[in-house]
CSV table of C-alpha atoms in Angstrom, one decimal:
chain,number,residue,atom,x,y,z
M,1,UNK,CA,-28.1,-86.9,20.2
M,2,UNK,CA,-26.9,-89.4,17.5
M,3,UNK,CA,-25.5,-92.7,18.7
M,4,UNK,CA,-22.8,-94.0,16.3
M,5,UNK,CA,-20.5,-92.3,13.8
M,6,UNK,CA,-20.8,-94.6,10.8
M,7,UNK,CA,-22.6,-93.6,7.6
M,8,UNK,CA,-26.1,-93.9,9.1
M,9,UNK,CA,-25.0,-91.7,12.1
M,10,UNK,CA,-23.2,-89.2,9.9
M,11,UNK,CA,-26.2,-88.8,7.6
M,12,UNK,CA,-28.6,-88.5,10.6
M,13,UNK,CA,-26.4,-85.8,12.1
M,14,UNK,CA,-26.4,-83.9,8.8
M,15,UNK,CA,-30.2,-84.0,8.6
M,16,UNK,CA,-30.7,-83.1,12.2
M,17,UNK,CA,-28.4,-80.0,11.8
M,18,UNK,CA,-31.1,-78.5,9.7
M,19,UNK,CA,-33.7,-78.8,12.4
M,20,UNK,CA,-32.0,-78.4,15.8
M,21,UNK,CA,-29.8,-75.8,17.5
M,22,UNK,CA,-27.2,-78.4,18.6
M,23,UNK,CA,-26.5,-81.9,17.4
M,24,UNK,CA,-24.1,-84.2,19.3
M,25,UNK,CA,-22.7,-87.3,17.6
M,26,UNK,CA,-21.3,-89.9,20.0
M,27,UNK,CA,-18.8,-92.4,18.8
M,28,UNK,CA,-16.8,-95.0,20.7
M,29,UNK,CA,-13.8,-94.9,18.3
M,30,UNK,CA,-11.2,-92.2,18.4
M,31,UNK,CA,-10.4,-91.7,14.7
M,32,UNK,CA,-7.1,-90.8,13.2
M,33,UNK,CA,-6.9,-87.9,10.8
M,34,UNK,CA,-7.5,-89.2,7.2
M,35,UNK,CA,-9.2,-92.2,5.7
M,36,UNK,CA,-8.4,-95.3,7.7
M,37,UNK,CA,-10.2,-98.5,8.8
M,38,UNK,CA,-11.4,-98.5,12.4
M,39,UNK,CA,-12.6,-101.0,15.0
M,40,UNK,CA,-16.2,-99.7,15.0
M,41,UNK,CA,-16.6,-100.5,11.3
M,42,UNK,CA,-15.1,-104.0,11.0
M,43,UNK,CA,-16.5,-104.2,7.4
M,44,UNK,CA,-14.6,-101.0,6.5
M,45,UNK,CA,-11.6,-102.6,4.7
M,46,UNK,CA,-13.8,-104.7,2.4
M,47,UNK,CA,-15.5,-103.9,-0.9
M,48,UNK,CA,-18.5,-101.6,-0.7
M,49,UNK,CA,-21.2,-100.8,-3.3
M,50,UNK,CA,-23.0,-97.5,-3.2
M,51,UNK,CA,-26.3,-97.9,-5.1
M,52,UNK,CA,-27.5,-94.9,-7.2
M,53,UNK,CA,-30.2,-94.1,-4.6
M,54,UNK,CA,-27.4,-93.7,-2.0
M,55,UNK,CA,-25.4,-91.6,-4.3
M,56,UNK,CA,-28.4,-89.3,-4.9
M,57,UNK,CA,-28.9,-88.8,-1.1
M,58,UNK,CA,-25.3,-88.1,-0.4
M,59,UNK,CA,-25.2,-85.6,-3.2
M,60,UNK,CA,-28.3,-84.0,-1.8
M,61,UNK,CA,-26.8,-83.4,1.6
M,62,UNK,CA,-23.2,-82.9,0.7
M,63,UNK,CA,-23.2,-81.2,-2.7
M,64,UNK,CA,-19.4,-81.0,-3.1
M,65,UNK,CA,-18.7,-84.5,-1.9
M,66,UNK,CA,-18.3,-86.4,-5.1
M,67,UNK,CA,-16.3,-83.6,-6.8
M,68,UNK,CA,-13.7,-83.9,-4.0
M,69,UNK,CA,-13.7,-87.7,-4.0
M,70,UNK,CA,-12.8,-87.6,-7.6
M,71,UNK,CA,-9.9,-85.2,-6.9
M,72,UNK,CA,-8.7,-87.8,-4.3
M,73,UNK,CA,-8.7,-90.6,-6.8
M,74,UNK,CA,-12.2,-92.0,-6.6
M,75,UNK,CA,-13.8,-92.8,-9.9
M,76,UNK,CA,-17.3,-92.9,-11.3
M,77,UNK,CA,-18.1,-95.6,-13.8
M,78,UNK,CA,-21.1,-96.8,-15.7
M,79,UNK,CA,-22.5,-99.5,-13.5
M,80,UNK,CA,-23.2,-101.7,-16.4
M,81,UNK,CA,-20.8,-100.7,-19.2
M,82,UNK,CA,-17.7,-100.7,-17.0
M,83,UNK,CA,-18.7,-103.8,-15.0
M,84,UNK,CA,-18.0,-107.4,-15.9
M,85,UNK,CA,-20.6,-109.3,-13.9
M,86,UNK,CA,-21.2,-113.1,-13.8
M,87,UNK,CA,-24.3,-113.9,-11.9
M,88,UNK,CA,-26.6,-117.0,-11.7
M,89,UNK,CA,-24.4,-118.8,-14.1
M,90,UNK,CA,-24.5,-116.1,-16.9
M,91,UNK,CA,-22.6,-113.0,-17.9
M,92,UNK,CA,-24.9,-110.0,-17.7
M,93,UNK,CA,-25.1,-107.7,-20.8
M,94,UNK,CA,-22.8,-104.7,-20.8
M,95,UNK,CA,-24.4,-101.5,-22.1
M,96,UNK,CA,-24.5,-97.8,-21.3
M,97,UNK,CA,-26.9,-97.7,-18.4
M,98,UNK,CA,-26.5,-94.1,-17.3
M,99,UNK,CA,-26.4,-95.3,-13.7
M,100,UNK,CA,-23.1,-94.3,-12.1
M,101,UNK,CA,-21.2,-96.5,-9.8
M,102,UNK,CA,-18.6,-95.1,-7.3
M,103,UNK,CA,-15.3,-96.9,-7.0
M,104,UNK,CA,-13.3,-96.0,-3.8
M,105,UNK,CA,-12.6,-97.5,-0.4
M,106,UNK,CA,-15.2,-97.2,2.4
M,107,UNK,CA,-12.7,-95.3,4.6
M,108,UNK,CA,-12.2,-92.6,2.0
M,109,UNK,CA,-15.9,-92.1,1.5
M,110,UNK,CA,-16.7,-92.1,5.3
M,111,UNK,CA,-13.8,-89.7,6.1
M,112,UNK,CA,-15.0,-87.2,3.5
M,113,UNK,CA,-18.5,-87.4,4.9
M,114,UNK,CA,-17.2,-87.0,8.5
M,115,UNK,CA,-15.2,-83.9,7.5
M,116,UNK,CA,-18.4,-82.3,6.2
M,117,UNK,CA,-20.5,-83.2,9.2
M,118,UNK,CA,-17.8,-81.8,11.5
M,119,UNK,CA,-17.8,-78.6,9.5
M,120,UNK,CA,-21.4,-77.8,10.4
M,121,UNK,CA,-21.3,-75.1,13.1
M,122,UNK,CA,-24.0,-76.7,15.2
M,123,UNK,CA,-22.6,-80.3,15.2
M,124,UNK,CA,-20.3,-81.6,17.9
M,125,UNK,CA,-18.6,-85.0,17.5
M,126,UNK,CA,-17.7,-86.6,20.8
M,127,UNK,CA,-15.3,-89.5,20.3
M,128,UNK,CA,-14.0,-92.1,22.8
M,129,UNK,CA,-17.5,-92.1,24.5
M,130,UNK,CA,-20.1,-94.9,24.6
M,131,UNK,CA,-23.8,-94.8,25.4
M,132,UNK,CA,-24.8,-97.0,28.4
M,133,UNK,CA,-28.5,-96.5,28.5
M,134,UNK,CA,-31.5,-94.2,28.0
M,135,UNK,CA,-32.9,-91.6,30.4
M,136,UNK,CA,-36.7,-91.3,30.8
M,137,UNK,CA,-38.8,-88.4,31.9
M,138,UNK,CA,-39.5,-89.0,35.6
M,139,UNK,CA,-43.0,-87.7,35.2
M,140,UNK,CA,-44.2,-90.9,33.5
M,141,UNK,CA,-44.9,-89.3,30.1
M,142,UNK,CA,-43.0,-92.1,28.3
M,143,UNK,CA,-40.5,-89.7,26.7
M,144,UNK,CA,-36.7,-90.2,26.3
M,145,UNK,CA,-35.0,-87.1,27.7
M,146,UNK,CA,-31.3,-88.1,27.3
M,147,UNK,CA,-28.7,-90.8,27.6
M,148,UNK,CA,-26.2,-92.2,30.1
M,149,UNK,CA,-22.7,-91.8,28.6
M,150,UNK,CA,-19.4,-93.4,29.6
M,151,UNK,CA,-16.7,-90.8,28.9
M,152,UNK,CA,-13.0,-90.8,29.7
M,153,UNK,CA,-13.9,-88.8,32.8
M,154,UNK,CA,-16.5,-91.3,34.0
M,155,UNK,CA,-20.3,-91.8,33.5
M,156,UNK,CA,-22.4,-88.7,32.8
M,157,UNK,CA,-26.0,-87.9,31.9
M,158,UNK,CA,-26.6,-85.9,28.8
M,159,UNK,CA,-29.9,-84.3,28.0
M,160,UNK,CA,-31.5,-84.4,24.5
M,161,UNK,CA,-34.8,-83.5,22.9
M,162,UNK,CA,-34.3,-86.4,20.4
M,163,UNK,CA,-32.1,-89.5,20.5
M,164,UNK,CA,-31.2,-91.3,17.3
M,165,UNK,CA,-29.8,-94.8,17.4
M,166,UNK,CA,-27.5,-95.4,14.4
M,167,UNK,CA,-25.1,-97.7,16.3
M,168,UNK,CA,-25.3,-100.5,13.7
M,169,UNK,CA,-25.6,-104.3,14.0
M,170,UNK,CA,-24.3,-104.2,17.6
M,171,UNK,CA,-27.1,-101.9,18.8
M,172,UNK,CA,-28.1,-102.5,22.4
M,173,UNK,CA,-31.5,-100.8,22.0
M,174,UNK,CA,-33.6,-103.9,22.8
M,175,UNK,CA,-31.8,-104.2,26.2
M,176,UNK,CA,-32.1,-100.5,26.9
M,177,UNK,CA,-35.8,-100.4,26.1
M,178,UNK,CA,-36.4,-103.5,28.3
M,179,UNK,CA,-34.5,-101.7,31.2
M,180,UNK,CA,-37.0,-98.9,31.2
M,181,UNK,CA,-40.1,-101.0,31.0
M,182,UNK,CA,-40.7,-101.6,27.2
M,183,UNK,CA,-40.8,-104.8,25.3
M,184,UNK,CA,-38.1,-106.1,23.0
M,185,UNK,CA,-39.0,-105.9,19.3
M,186,UNK,CA,-39.8,-109.0,17.3
M,187,UNK,CA,-36.8,-110.0,15.1
M,188,UNK,CA,-36.9,-111.5,11.6
M,189,UNK,CA,-33.7,-113.3,10.8
M,190,UNK,CA,-32.0,-115.2,8.0
M,191,UNK,CA,-28.8,-117.0,9.0
M,192,UNK,CA,-26.1,-117.2,6.3
M,193,UNK,CA,-22.8,-117.4,8.1
M,194,UNK,CA,-21.1,-115.2,5.5
M,195,UNK,CA,-17.4,-114.0,5.5
M,196,UNK,CA,-15.6,-111.2,3.7
M,197,UNK,CA,-11.8,-111.7,3.1
M,198,UNK,CA,-10.0,-108.8,1.5
M,199,UNK,CA,-6.6,-107.8,0.3
M,200,UNK,CA,-5.4,-104.7,-1.7
M,201,UNK,CA,-3.4,-105.4,-4.8
M,202,UNK,CA,-1.3,-103.6,-7.4
M,203,UNK,CA,-2.8,-104.5,-10.7
M,204,UNK,CA,-0.6,-106.5,-13.1
M,205,UNK,CA,1.3,-104.4,-15.6
M,206,UNK,CA,-0.2,-106.3,-18.5
M,207,UNK,CA,-3.8,-105.7,-17.4
M,208,UNK,CA,-5.8,-104.7,-20.5
M,209,UNK,CA,-8.4,-102.6,-18.7
M,210,UNK,CA,-11.3,-104.5,-20.1
M,211,UNK,CA,-13.3,-103.7,-17.0
M,212,UNK,CA,-13.1,-101.4,-14.0
M,213,UNK,CA,-14.9,-103.8,-11.7
M,214,UNK,CA,-15.3,-107.6,-11.9
M,215,UNK,CA,-18.0,-109.3,-10.0
M,216,UNK,CA,-18.3,-113.1,-9.8
M,217,UNK,CA,-21.4,-113.9,-7.8
M,218,UNK,CA,-22.3,-117.5,-7.0
M,219,UNK,CA,-25.0,-119.5,-8.8
M,220,UNK,CA,-27.5,-120.6,-6.1
M,221,UNK,CA,-28.2,-123.2,-4.9
M,222,UNK,CA,-25.2,-125.1,-6.4
M,223,UNK,CA,-22.4,-122.7,-5.4
M,224,UNK,CA,-21.9,-120.2,-2.6
M,225,UNK,CA,-18.5,-118.6,-3.1
M,226,UNK,CA,-18.1,-115.2,-4.7
M,227,UNK,CA,-15.2,-112.9,-5.7
M,228,UNK,CA,-14.9,-109.2,-6.5
M,229,UNK,CA,-12.2,-106.9,-7.9
M,230,UNK,CA,-12.8,-103.1,-7.8
M,231,UNK,CA,-10.5,-100.3,-8.9
M,232,UNK,CA,-10.0,-97.9,-6.0
M,233,UNK,CA,-8.0,-94.7,-5.3
M,234,UNK,CA,-4.3,-94.9,-5.8
M,235,UNK,CA,-4.6,-97.1,-8.9
M,236,UNK,CA,-5.1,-100.2,-6.7
M,237,UNK,CA,-7.4,-103.2,-6.8
M,238,UNK,CA,-9.5,-104.0,-3.8
M,239,UNK,CA,-10.1,-107.8,-4.0
M,240,UNK,CA,-12.7,-109.4,-1.8
M,241,UNK,CA,-13.6,-113.1,-1.6
M,242,UNK,CA,-16.9,-114.2,0.0
M,243,UNK,CA,-18.2,-117.5,1.2
M,244,UNK,CA,-21.5,-118.6,2.8
M,245,UNK,CA,-22.1,-121.3,5.4
M,246,UNK,CA,-18.7,-121.4,6.9
M,247,UNK,CA,-16.7,-121.7,3.7
M,248,UNK,CA,-14.5,-118.7,4.5
M,249,UNK,CA,-11.4,-117.8,2.5
M,250,UNK,CA,-8.0,-118.2,4.3
M,251,UNK,CA,-6.2,-115.2,5.6
M,252,UNK,CA,-2.8,-116.3,4.4
M,253,UNK,CA,-2.1,-115.4,0.7
M,254,UNK,CA,-1.5,-118.9,-0.8
M,255,UNK,CA,-4.8,-120.0,0.6
M,256,UNK,CA,-6.5,-116.8,-0.5
M,257,UNK,CA,-5.3,-117.3,-4.0
M,258,UNK,CA,-6.3,-121.0,-4.0
M,259,UNK,CA,-9.8,-119.9,-2.8
M,260,UNK,CA,-10.0,-117.5,-5.8
M,261,UNK,CA,-9.1,-120.4,-8.1
M,262,UNK,CA,-12.1,-122.4,-6.6
M,263,UNK,CA,-14.7,-119.9,-7.9
M,264,UNK,CA,-17.0,-121.1,-10.6
M,265,UNK,CA,-15.3,-118.8,-13.1
M,266,UNK,CA,-11.5,-118.5,-13.7
M,267,UNK,CA,-11.6,-114.8,-14.5
M,268,UNK,CA,-10.8,-113.4,-11.1
M,269,UNK,CA,-8.0,-115.9,-10.4
M,270,UNK,CA,-6.5,-115.3,-13.8
M,271,UNK,CA,-6.4,-111.6,-13.1
M,272,UNK,CA,-4.8,-112.1,-9.7
M,273,UNK,CA,-2.0,-114.3,-10.8
M,274,UNK,CA,0.0,-111.3,-12.1
M,275,UNK,CA,-1.1,-108.9,-9.4
M,276,UNK,CA,0.9,-108.0,-6.3
M,277,UNK,CA,-0.7,-108.1,-2.8
M,278,UNK,CA,-0.3,-105.0,-0.7
M,279,UNK,CA,-0.5,-105.2,3.1
M,280,UNK,CA,-2.4,-107.7,5.3
M,281,UNK,CA,-5.5,-109.8,4.5
M,282,UNK,CA,-8.5,-108.8,6.6
M,283,UNK,CA,-11.6,-110.8,7.3
M,284,UNK,CA,-15.0,-109.9,8.6
M,285,UNK,CA,-17.8,-112.4,9.4
M,286,UNK,CA,-21.5,-111.8,9.2
M,287,UNK,CA,-23.7,-114.4,10.9
M,288,UNK,CA,-27.1,-113.2,9.6
M,289,UNK,CA,-29.3,-110.4,8.3
M,290,UNK,CA,-31.8,-109.2,10.8
M,291,UNK,CA,-34.8,-106.9,10.9
M,292,UNK,CA,-35.9,-105.6,14.3
M,293,UNK,CA,-39.6,-104.7,13.9
M,294,UNK,CA,-39.8,-101.7,16.2
M,295,UNK,CA,-43.0,-100.7,14.3
M,296,UNK,CA,-44.8,-103.7,15.8
M,297,UNK,CA,-44.2,-102.7,19.5
M,298,UNK,CA,-47.5,-101.8,21.2
M,299,UNK,CA,-45.7,-99.1,23.2
M,300,UNK,CA,-42.8,-97.0,22.2
M,301,UNK,CA,-41.3,-94.0,23.9
M,302,UNK,CA,-41.3,-90.4,22.4
M,303,UNK,CA,-38.0,-88.8,21.6
M,304,UNK,CA,-36.4,-91.9,20.1
M,305,UNK,CA,-35.6,-92.8,16.5
M,306,UNK,CA,-33.8,-96.0,15.3
M,307,UNK,CA,-32.4,-96.4,11.8
M,308,UNK,CA,-29.7,-97.9,9.7
M,309,UNK,CA,-28.4,-101.4,10.7
M,310,UNK,CA,-29.7,-100.7,14.3
M,311,UNK,CA,-33.1,-101.3,12.8
M,312,UNK,CA,-32.4,-103.6,9.9
M,313,UNK,CA,-29.0,-105.2,9.1
M,314,UNK,CA,-28.7,-106.5,5.5
M,315,UNK,CA,-26.5,-109.2,4.0
M,316,UNK,CA,-23.7,-106.9,2.8
M,317,UNK,CA,-23.2,-109.1,-0.3
M,318,UNK,CA,-25.9,-107.0,-2.1
M,319,UNK,CA,-24.5,-103.6,-1.2
M,320,UNK,CA,-27.8,-102.2,0.2
M,321,UNK,CA,-26.7,-101.0,3.7
M,322,UNK,CA,-25.4,-97.5,3.0
M,323,UNK,CA,-28.2,-96.6,0.6
M,324,UNK,CA,-31.0,-97.8,2.9
M,325,UNK,CA,-29.3,-95.9,5.8
M,326,UNK,CA,-29.5,-92.8,3.5
M,327,UNK,CA,-33.2,-93.5,2.8
M,328,UNK,CA,-33.8,-93.7,6.6
M,329,UNK,CA,-32.0,-90.4,7.2
M,330,UNK,CA,-34.0,-88.8,4.3
M,331,UNK,CA,-37.2,-90.1,5.9
M,332,UNK,CA,-36.2,-88.6,9.2
M,333,UNK,CA,-35.7,-85.3,7.4
M,334,UNK,CA,-39.2,-85.5,5.9
M,335,UNK,CA,-40.8,-86.4,9.2
M,336,UNK,CA,-39.1,-83.5,11.0
M,337,UNK,CA,-40.3,-81.1,8.3
M,338,UNK,CA,-43.8,-82.4,8.8
M,339,UNK,CA,-43.4,-82.0,12.6
M,340,UNK,CA,-42.2,-78.4,12.1
M,341,UNK,CA,-45.5,-77.5,10.6
M,342,UNK,CA,-47.2,-78.7,13.8
M,343,UNK,CA,-44.7,-76.8,15.9
M,344,UNK,CA,-43.7,-79.7,18.2
M,345,UNK,CA,-41.8,-83.0,18.4
M,346,UNK,CA,-44.6,-85.1,19.9
M,347,UNK,CA,-45.6,-87.9,17.5
M,348,UNK,CA,-42.3,-87.9,15.6
M,349,UNK,CA,-41.1,-91.2,17.1
M,350,UNK,CA,-44.4,-92.9,16.2
M,351,UNK,CA,-44.5,-91.4,12.7
M,352,UNK,CA,-41.0,-92.4,11.9
M,353,UNK,CA,-41.1,-96.0,13.2
M,354,UNK,CA,-44.4,-96.7,11.4
M,355,UNK,CA,-43.0,-95.4,8.0
M,356,UNK,CA,-39.5,-96.9,8.2
M,357,UNK,CA,-40.7,-100.3,6.9
M,358,UNK,CA,-41.6,-98.5,3.6
M,359,UNK,CA,-37.9,-97.9,3.2
M,360,UNK,CA,-36.8,-101.4,4.3
M,361,UNK,CA,-39.3,-103.8,2.8
M,362,UNK,CA,-38.1,-103.9,-0.8
M,363,UNK,CA,-34.3,-104.3,-0.2
M,364,UNK,CA,-35.1,-106.8,2.6
M,365,UNK,CA,-37.2,-108.9,0.2
M,366,UNK,CA,-34.6,-108.7,-2.5
M,367,UNK,CA,-31.7,-109.7,-0.3
M,368,UNK,CA,-33.4,-112.4,1.8
M,369,UNK,CA,-35.1,-113.7,-1.3
M,370,UNK,CA,-31.7,-114.4,-2.8
M,371,UNK,CA,-30.3,-115.9,0.4
M,372,UNK,CA,-33.2,-118.3,0.8
M,373,UNK,CA,-32.5,-119.8,-2.5
M,374,UNK,CA,-30.0,-121.9,-0.5
M,375,UNK,CA,-31.4,-124.8,1.5
M,376,UNK,CA,-28.6,-124.2,4.1
M,377,UNK,CA,-29.9,-120.7,4.9
M,378,UNK,CA,-32.0,-120.6,8.1
M,379,UNK,CA,-35.0,-118.4,8.0
M,380,UNK,CA,-38.8,-118.2,7.5
M,381,UNK,CA,-39.8,-119.2,4.0
M,382,UNK,CA,-43.2,-117.6,3.2
M,383,UNK,CA,-45.8,-119.3,1.1
M,384,UNK,CA,-45.1,-118.9,-2.7
M,385,UNK,CA,-41.4,-118.3,-2.2
M,386,UNK,CA,-40.6,-121.2,-4.6
M,387,UNK,CA,-42.5,-119.6,-7.4
M,388,UNK,CA,-40.8,-116.3,-6.8
M,389,UNK,CA,-37.4,-118.1,-6.8
M,390,UNK,CA,-38.2,-119.7,-10.2
M,391,UNK,CA,-39.1,-116.3,-11.6
M,392,UNK,CA,-35.9,-114.7,-10.2
M,393,UNK,CA,-33.7,-117.4,-11.7
M,394,UNK,CA,-35.2,-117.0,-15.1
M,395,UNK,CA,-35.1,-113.2,-14.8
M,396,UNK,CA,-31.4,-113.3,-14.0
M,397,UNK,CA,-30.6,-115.6,-16.9
M,398,UNK,CA,-32.5,-113.3,-19.2
M,399,UNK,CA,-30.3,-110.3,-18.3
M,400,UNK,CA,-27.6,-112.0,-20.3
M,401,UNK,CA,-29.4,-111.5,-23.6
M,402,UNK,CA,-32.2,-108.9,-23.2
M,403,UNK,CA,-31.2,-105.3,-22.7
M,404,UNK,CA,-34.7,-104.2,-21.6
M,405,UNK,CA,-35.0,-106.9,-19.0
M,406,UNK,CA,-31.5,-106.0,-17.8
M,407,UNK,CA,-32.4,-102.3,-17.5
M,408,UNK,CA,-35.5,-103.0,-15.5
M,409,UNK,CA,-33.5,-105.3,-13.2
M,410,UNK,CA,-31.1,-102.4,-12.6
M,411,UNK,CA,-34.0,-100.1,-11.7
M,412,UNK,CA,-34.9,-102.4,-8.8
M,413,UNK,CA,-31.3,-103.1,-7.9
M,414,UNK,CA,-30.6,-99.4,-7.4
M,415,UNK,CA,-33.9,-98.9,-5.6
M,416,UNK,CA,-35.3,-96.7,-8.4
M,417,UNK,CA,-38.4,-98.8,-8.7
M,418,UNK,CA,-40.3,-101.6,-7.0
M,419,UNK,CA,-41.1,-105.1,-8.1
M,420,UNK,CA,-43.6,-103.8,-10.7
M,421,UNK,CA,-40.5,-103.0,-12.9
M,422,UNK,CA,-39.9,-106.7,-13.5
M,423,UNK,CA,-43.5,-107.8,-13.3
M,424,UNK,CA,-44.8,-105.6,-16.1
M,425,UNK,CA,-45.7,-107.4,-19.4
M,426,UNK,CA,-42.6,-106.1,-21.3
M,427,UNK,CA,-40.4,-108.0,-18.8
M,428,UNK,CA,-42.6,-110.8,-17.6
M,429,UNK,CA,-43.5,-112.2,-21.1
M,430,UNK,CA,-39.9,-112.6,-22.3
M,431,UNK,CA,-38.9,-114.0,-18.9
M,432,UNK,CA,-41.7,-116.6,-18.9
M,433,UNK,CA,-40.9,-117.4,-22.5
M,434,UNK,CA,-37.3,-118.0,-21.5
M,435,UNK,CA,-38.6,-120.2,-18.7
M,436,UNK,CA,-40.5,-122.4,-21.2
M,437,UNK,CA,-37.4,-122.7,-23.4
M,438,UNK,CA,-35.3,-123.6,-20.4
M,439,UNK,CA,-37.3,-126.8,-20.2
M,440,UNK,CA,-36.2,-127.7,-23.7
M,441,UNK,CA,-32.7,-126.4,-24.0
M,442,UNK,CA,-29.6,-126.2,-21.8
M,443,UNK,CA,-28.8,-122.8,-20.3
M,444,UNK,CA,-25.6,-122.4,-22.5
M,445,UNK,CA,-27.8,-122.3,-25.6
M,446,UNK,CA,-30.1,-119.7,-24.1
M,447,UNK,CA,-27.7,-117.3,-22.5
M,448,UNK,CA,-24.0,-116.3,-22.4
M,449,UNK,CA,-22.6,-118.6,-19.8
M,450,UNK,CA,-18.9,-118.6,-20.8
M,451,UNK,CA,-17.7,-115.6,-22.8
M,452,UNK,CA,-16.9,-112.4,-20.7
M,453,UNK,CA,-18.5,-109.5,-22.7
M,454,UNK,CA,-15.9,-107.2,-24.2
M,455,UNK,CA,-15.7,-103.5,-23.1
M,456,UNK,CA,-18.0,-101.1,-24.9
M,457,UNK,CA,-16.5,-98.9,-27.6
M,458,UNK,CA,-16.1,-96.0,-28.0
M,459,UNK,CA,-15.2,-95.2,-24.4
M,460,UNK,CA,-17.9,-93.4,-22.5
M,461,UNK,CA,-17.4,-90.2,-20.5
M,462,UNK,CA,-17.7,-90.4,-16.7
M,463,UNK,CA,-21.4,-90.9,-15.9
M,464,UNK,CA,-21.2,-88.2,-13.2
M,465,UNK,CA,-19.4,-85.0,-14.2
M,466,UNK,CA,-18.1,-82.5,-11.8
M,467,UNK,CA,-20.9,-80.1,-12.7
M,468,UNK,CA,-23.6,-82.8,-12.0
M,469,UNK,CA,-22.0,-83.9,-8.8
M,470,UNK,CA,-22.1,-80.4,-7.3
M,471,UNK,CA,-25.6,-79.7,-8.4
């Protein structure tokens, strides 16, 4: 039984289909046919980033997915060469990274994954139903044996050998565990009061196609507004404005455009001036990022797995959520294969919850480390964080001029490597040297702070070909 039909739930259902005779995915929303935003995914209309690790996992479980997305108008770009990115006060280098980036709307991606999950003969999707609680074995074995479900016909009890909570940030698992005699998990939290405000646009007719995505991140701790433009299917632009600490972009267009003008760089506003807005402006607010440490509970029931945002909800500004959900589903697959060798499910819940932090720890450190650069962010600041922040700032500035440092940063960003990638001498020495020089010279003399890098020539082929995406 999978609770929740978002990306974490869909990937979990796909994994479970290889191990169980029947998989039931329970979703509160009743979806329309086709790609459309829905209430259960309020972040759906806004810009999303699929890290390369997430792309790899989706390609592994849905081999024809990206081929079909490209047919429907999605596009793969080189995530460095086709991206104009201003971050920490500098423009990052543009070079051929070989790391693909997917440009499409979240609803298009999720709908295509849903279609493939529904096509599995042993998967049933029950929409318009909500889980109300867990059912325990009455024999006192501490095993979850099913769920209580509110259906259009009334409340029912459904049995399951395994229950997977992938219900997202709004997961009620702490309350459900408490109701059957278990403790609530310890929660680690960083409060950022972030908002996403988004509007689709027709690009201006005079657009020179110098980039396929434009990212203007803030420069902490001095600025906390951001803006993004991404090409998406239908030849449109998806434009998202972000603000921390209650500085939320207006949802009427004149105010939206004025907010874009207030960013630390004029590039996004200049691009929007000739663009045409399409449809309404949508807004989504995120109070915090939160890690529920289920692995620390002294007692935990058998037959229960918690992953995705239900376990750890990240700051969406860094684009980690879908990829970490994919890593959680992949870990579940690995644990189930190990259990198959033992011939039983006993121990799966313990094995999975103890190993999930291995998946979460690095992206959590990266995301919260960035957020805690702001004095206004509320959260625990561990000893030595100031030194780490100094190094991160110098590292980011160095990505403006040093291709090797930039490539190693991308390896971490896309979850290909751990912190060792940017602590090795070939990165640390130039970063520390840059730090020394920053004491003597202003940043504009050490890095490219003003001039947006031109597109690479000659044009590159798509970094993911149809043959590779089906492979």
